[in-house]
Coordinates of C-alpha atoms in Angstrom, one line a residue:
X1 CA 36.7 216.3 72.3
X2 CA 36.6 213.3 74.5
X3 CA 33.6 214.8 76.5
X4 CA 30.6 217.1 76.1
X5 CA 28.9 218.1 79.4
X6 CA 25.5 219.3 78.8
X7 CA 23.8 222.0 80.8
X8 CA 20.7 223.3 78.5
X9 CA 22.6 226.4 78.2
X10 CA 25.7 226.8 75.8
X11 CA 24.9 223.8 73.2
X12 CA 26.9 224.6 70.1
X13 CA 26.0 223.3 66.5
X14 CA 29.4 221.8 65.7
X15 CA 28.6 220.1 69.0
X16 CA 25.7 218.6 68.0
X17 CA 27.0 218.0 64.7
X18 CA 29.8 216.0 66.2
X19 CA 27.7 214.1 68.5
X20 CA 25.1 213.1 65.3
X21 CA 27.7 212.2 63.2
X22 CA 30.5 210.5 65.3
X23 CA 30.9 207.0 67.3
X24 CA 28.8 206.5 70.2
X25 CA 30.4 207.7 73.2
X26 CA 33.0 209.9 71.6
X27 CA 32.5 212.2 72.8
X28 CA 30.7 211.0 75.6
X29 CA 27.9 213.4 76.8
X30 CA 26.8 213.5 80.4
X31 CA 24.9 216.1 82.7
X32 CA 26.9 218.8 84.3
X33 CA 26.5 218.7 88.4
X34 CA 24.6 222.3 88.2
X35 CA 22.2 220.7 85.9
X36 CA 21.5 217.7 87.8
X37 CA 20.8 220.2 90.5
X38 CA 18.5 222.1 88.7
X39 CA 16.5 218.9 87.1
X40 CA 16.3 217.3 90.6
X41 CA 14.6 220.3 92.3
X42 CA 12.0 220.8 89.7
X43 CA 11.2 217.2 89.8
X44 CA 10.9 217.2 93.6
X45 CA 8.5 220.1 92.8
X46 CA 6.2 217.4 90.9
X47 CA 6.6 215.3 93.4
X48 CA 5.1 217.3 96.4
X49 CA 2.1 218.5 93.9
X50 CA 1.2 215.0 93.6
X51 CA 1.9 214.2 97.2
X52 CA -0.5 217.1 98.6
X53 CA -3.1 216.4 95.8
X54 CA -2.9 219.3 93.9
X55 CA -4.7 219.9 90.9
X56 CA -1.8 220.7 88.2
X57 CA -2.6 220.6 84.4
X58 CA -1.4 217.5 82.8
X59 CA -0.3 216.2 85.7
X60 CA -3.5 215.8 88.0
X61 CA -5.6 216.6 84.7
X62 CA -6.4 215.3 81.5
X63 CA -5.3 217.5 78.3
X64 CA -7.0 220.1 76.3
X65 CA -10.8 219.7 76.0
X66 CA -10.4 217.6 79.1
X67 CA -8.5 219.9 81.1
X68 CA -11.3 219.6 83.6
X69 CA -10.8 215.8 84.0
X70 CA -9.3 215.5 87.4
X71 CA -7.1 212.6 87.6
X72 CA -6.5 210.7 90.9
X73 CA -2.4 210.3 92.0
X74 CA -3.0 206.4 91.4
X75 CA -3.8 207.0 87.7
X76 CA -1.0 209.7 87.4
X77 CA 1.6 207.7 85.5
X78 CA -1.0 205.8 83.4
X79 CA -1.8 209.1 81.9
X80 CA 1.4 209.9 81.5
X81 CA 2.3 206.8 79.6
X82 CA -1.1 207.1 77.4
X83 CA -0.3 210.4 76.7
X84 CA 2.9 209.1 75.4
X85 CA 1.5 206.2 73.3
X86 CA -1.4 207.8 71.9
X87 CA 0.9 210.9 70.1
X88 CA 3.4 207.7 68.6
X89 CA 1.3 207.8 65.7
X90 CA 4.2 208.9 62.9
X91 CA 4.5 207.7 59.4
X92 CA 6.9 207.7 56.8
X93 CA 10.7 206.3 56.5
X94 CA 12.4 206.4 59.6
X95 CA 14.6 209.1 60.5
X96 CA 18.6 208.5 59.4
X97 CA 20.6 207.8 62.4
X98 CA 22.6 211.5 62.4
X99 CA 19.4 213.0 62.7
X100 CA 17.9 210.5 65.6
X101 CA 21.6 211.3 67.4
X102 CA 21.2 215.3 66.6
X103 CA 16.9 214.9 68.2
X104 CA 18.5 213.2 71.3
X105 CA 21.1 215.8 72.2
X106 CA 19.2 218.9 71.7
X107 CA 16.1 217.5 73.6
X108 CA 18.2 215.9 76.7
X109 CA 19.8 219.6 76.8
X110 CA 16.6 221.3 76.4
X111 CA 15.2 219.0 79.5
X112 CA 18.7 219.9 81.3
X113 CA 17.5 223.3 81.8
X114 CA 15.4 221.8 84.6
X115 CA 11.7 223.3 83.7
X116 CA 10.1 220.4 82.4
X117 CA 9.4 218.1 86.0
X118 CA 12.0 215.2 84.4
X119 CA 13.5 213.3 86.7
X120 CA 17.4 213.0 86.6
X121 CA 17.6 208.9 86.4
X122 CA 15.1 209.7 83.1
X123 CA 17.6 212.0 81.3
X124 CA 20.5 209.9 82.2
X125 CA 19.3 207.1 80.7
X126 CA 18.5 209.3 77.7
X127 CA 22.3 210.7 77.5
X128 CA 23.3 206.0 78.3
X129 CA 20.8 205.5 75.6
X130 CA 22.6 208.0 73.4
X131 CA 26.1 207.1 75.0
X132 CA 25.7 203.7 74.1
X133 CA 24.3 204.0 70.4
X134 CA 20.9 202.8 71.2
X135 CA 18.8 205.0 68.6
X136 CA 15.0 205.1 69.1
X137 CA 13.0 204.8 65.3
X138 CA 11.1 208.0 65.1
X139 CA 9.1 208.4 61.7
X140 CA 10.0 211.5 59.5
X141 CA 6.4 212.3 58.8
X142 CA 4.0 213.2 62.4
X143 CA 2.9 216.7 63.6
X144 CA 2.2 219.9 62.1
X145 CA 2.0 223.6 63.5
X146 CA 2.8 224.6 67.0
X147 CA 3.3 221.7 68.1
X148 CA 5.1 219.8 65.5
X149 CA 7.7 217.8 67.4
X150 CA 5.1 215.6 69.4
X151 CA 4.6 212.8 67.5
X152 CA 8.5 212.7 66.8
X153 CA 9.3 213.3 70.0
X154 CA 6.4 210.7 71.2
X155 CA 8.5 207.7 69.2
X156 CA 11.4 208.7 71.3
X157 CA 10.4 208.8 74.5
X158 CA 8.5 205.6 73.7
X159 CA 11.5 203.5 73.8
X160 CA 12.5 205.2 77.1
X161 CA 8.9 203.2 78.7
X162 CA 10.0 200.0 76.8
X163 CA 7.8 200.5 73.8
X164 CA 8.0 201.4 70.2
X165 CA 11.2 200.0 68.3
X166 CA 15.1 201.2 68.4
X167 CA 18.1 200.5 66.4
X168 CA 21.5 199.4 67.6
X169 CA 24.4 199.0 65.0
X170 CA 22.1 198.3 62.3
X171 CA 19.3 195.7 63.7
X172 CA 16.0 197.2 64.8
X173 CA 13.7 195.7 67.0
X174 CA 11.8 196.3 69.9
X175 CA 12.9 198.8 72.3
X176 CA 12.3 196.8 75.6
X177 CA 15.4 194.8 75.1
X178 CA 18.0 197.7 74.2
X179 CA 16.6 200.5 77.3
X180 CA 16.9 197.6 79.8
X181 CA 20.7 196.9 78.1
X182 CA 21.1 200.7 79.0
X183 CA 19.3 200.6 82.4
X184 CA 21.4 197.8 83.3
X185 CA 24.8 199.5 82.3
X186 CA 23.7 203.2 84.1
X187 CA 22.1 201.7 87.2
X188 CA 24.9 199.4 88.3
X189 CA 27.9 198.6 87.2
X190 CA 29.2 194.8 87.2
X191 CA 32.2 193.7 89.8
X192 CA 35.3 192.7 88.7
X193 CA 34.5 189.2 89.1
X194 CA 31.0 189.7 86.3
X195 CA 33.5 192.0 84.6
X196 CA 36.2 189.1 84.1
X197 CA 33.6 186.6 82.9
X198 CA 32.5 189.3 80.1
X199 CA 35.9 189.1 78.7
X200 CA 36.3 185.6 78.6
X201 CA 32.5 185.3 77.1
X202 CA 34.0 187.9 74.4
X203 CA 36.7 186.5 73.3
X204 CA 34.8 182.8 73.1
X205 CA 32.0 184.3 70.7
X206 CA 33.4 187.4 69.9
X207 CA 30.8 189.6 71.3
X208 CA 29.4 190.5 74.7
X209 CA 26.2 191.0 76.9
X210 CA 24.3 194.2 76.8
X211 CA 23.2 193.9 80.1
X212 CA 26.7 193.1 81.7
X213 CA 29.8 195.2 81.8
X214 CA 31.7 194.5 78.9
X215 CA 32.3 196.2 75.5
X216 CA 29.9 199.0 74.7
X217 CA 30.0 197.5 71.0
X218 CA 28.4 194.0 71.8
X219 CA 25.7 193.0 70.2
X220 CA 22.4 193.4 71.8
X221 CA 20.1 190.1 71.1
X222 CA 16.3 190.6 69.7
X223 CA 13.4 189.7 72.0

């Protein structure tokens, strides 16, 4: 299997089990072009409540006991982000890297249904993070009941907002360096001339630069 498309609907568990469990990249997993669709028209959705001021719960609100909080369009993406940070609150030993990989997929093909307001560039750069073996350090110990996955999940999508740590081919650090590797790779993709300089940087020193074009094992330097 060379490559898995995703569309949040016919995920099967040997596929996930050969995503968690093989290489980076093989298979290679990308968004199928009816997902994309559907991702892209619920975030537009978002987009025009916040553009006509519209008072939508967790997104023009606070949360829970503070569901009456309005909050103004200028403040939307802070909350967003604090909600985000203040949930990162795990404990524990890390989670082993099969099951970070195995998290990833079955959340980026959850959010490929296109019912959770996620913009497409987001879950891209979830699948280049994933692509690209770039593995966010979620504690095993966090949440309990209902909602048991948010202080997991909270780790993860902290390294998609350049925070938290991630781990790439067995160095951990912070998570700022390896997203914007990612970012870099899935935003634009180097000429031939960058391209040509990769290979002769590689072959000088053996390794390459994660925010260039060249191989997707290169070793990512620490901030």
């Amino acid at each position: 299997m060379d490559e898995l498309i995703i569309n949040g609907e016919d995920l099967t568990f040997e596929q996930v089990l050969a995503v968690a469990y093989g290489t980076p990249g093989e298979p290679l997993v990308v968004l199928s072009g009816a997902a994309k669709s559907k991702v892209g028209r619920c975030a537009e959705a978002v987009q025009k409540l916040l553009d006509r001021g519209e008072i939508a719960y967790g997104i023009t609100t606070g949360f829970g006991a503070f569901k009456d909080k309005i909050i103004s369009v200028d403040e939307a993406a802070t909350l967003q982000r604090n909600i985000v940070l203040s949930h990162a609150v795990g404990v524990g030993d890390a989670f082993d890297i099969p099951t970070v990989r195995a998290i990833m997929l079955i959340r980026a093909n959850t959010l490929a249904r296109g019912f959770s307001g996620i913009t497409v560039d987001t879950l891209e750069l979830i699948l280049e993070l994933l692509n690209r073996g770039i593995h966010p350090v979620i504690p095993e110990k966090g949440s309990l009941g209902a909602s048991g996955d948010l202080a997991p999940l909270a780790h993860f999508a902290c390294v998609l907002i350049g925070e938290g740590k991630a781990e790439y081919e067995g160095r951990t650090g912070r998570s700022r360096t390896y997203a914007r590797a990612a970012q870099s790779e899935r935003g634009s993709r180097v000429d031939e001339r960058n391209d040509s300089d990769d290979r002769r940087r590689d072959s000088r020193n053996g390794e390459g630069d994660p925010s260039r074009g060249g191989s997707r094992h290169r070793r990512v330097p620490l901030a």
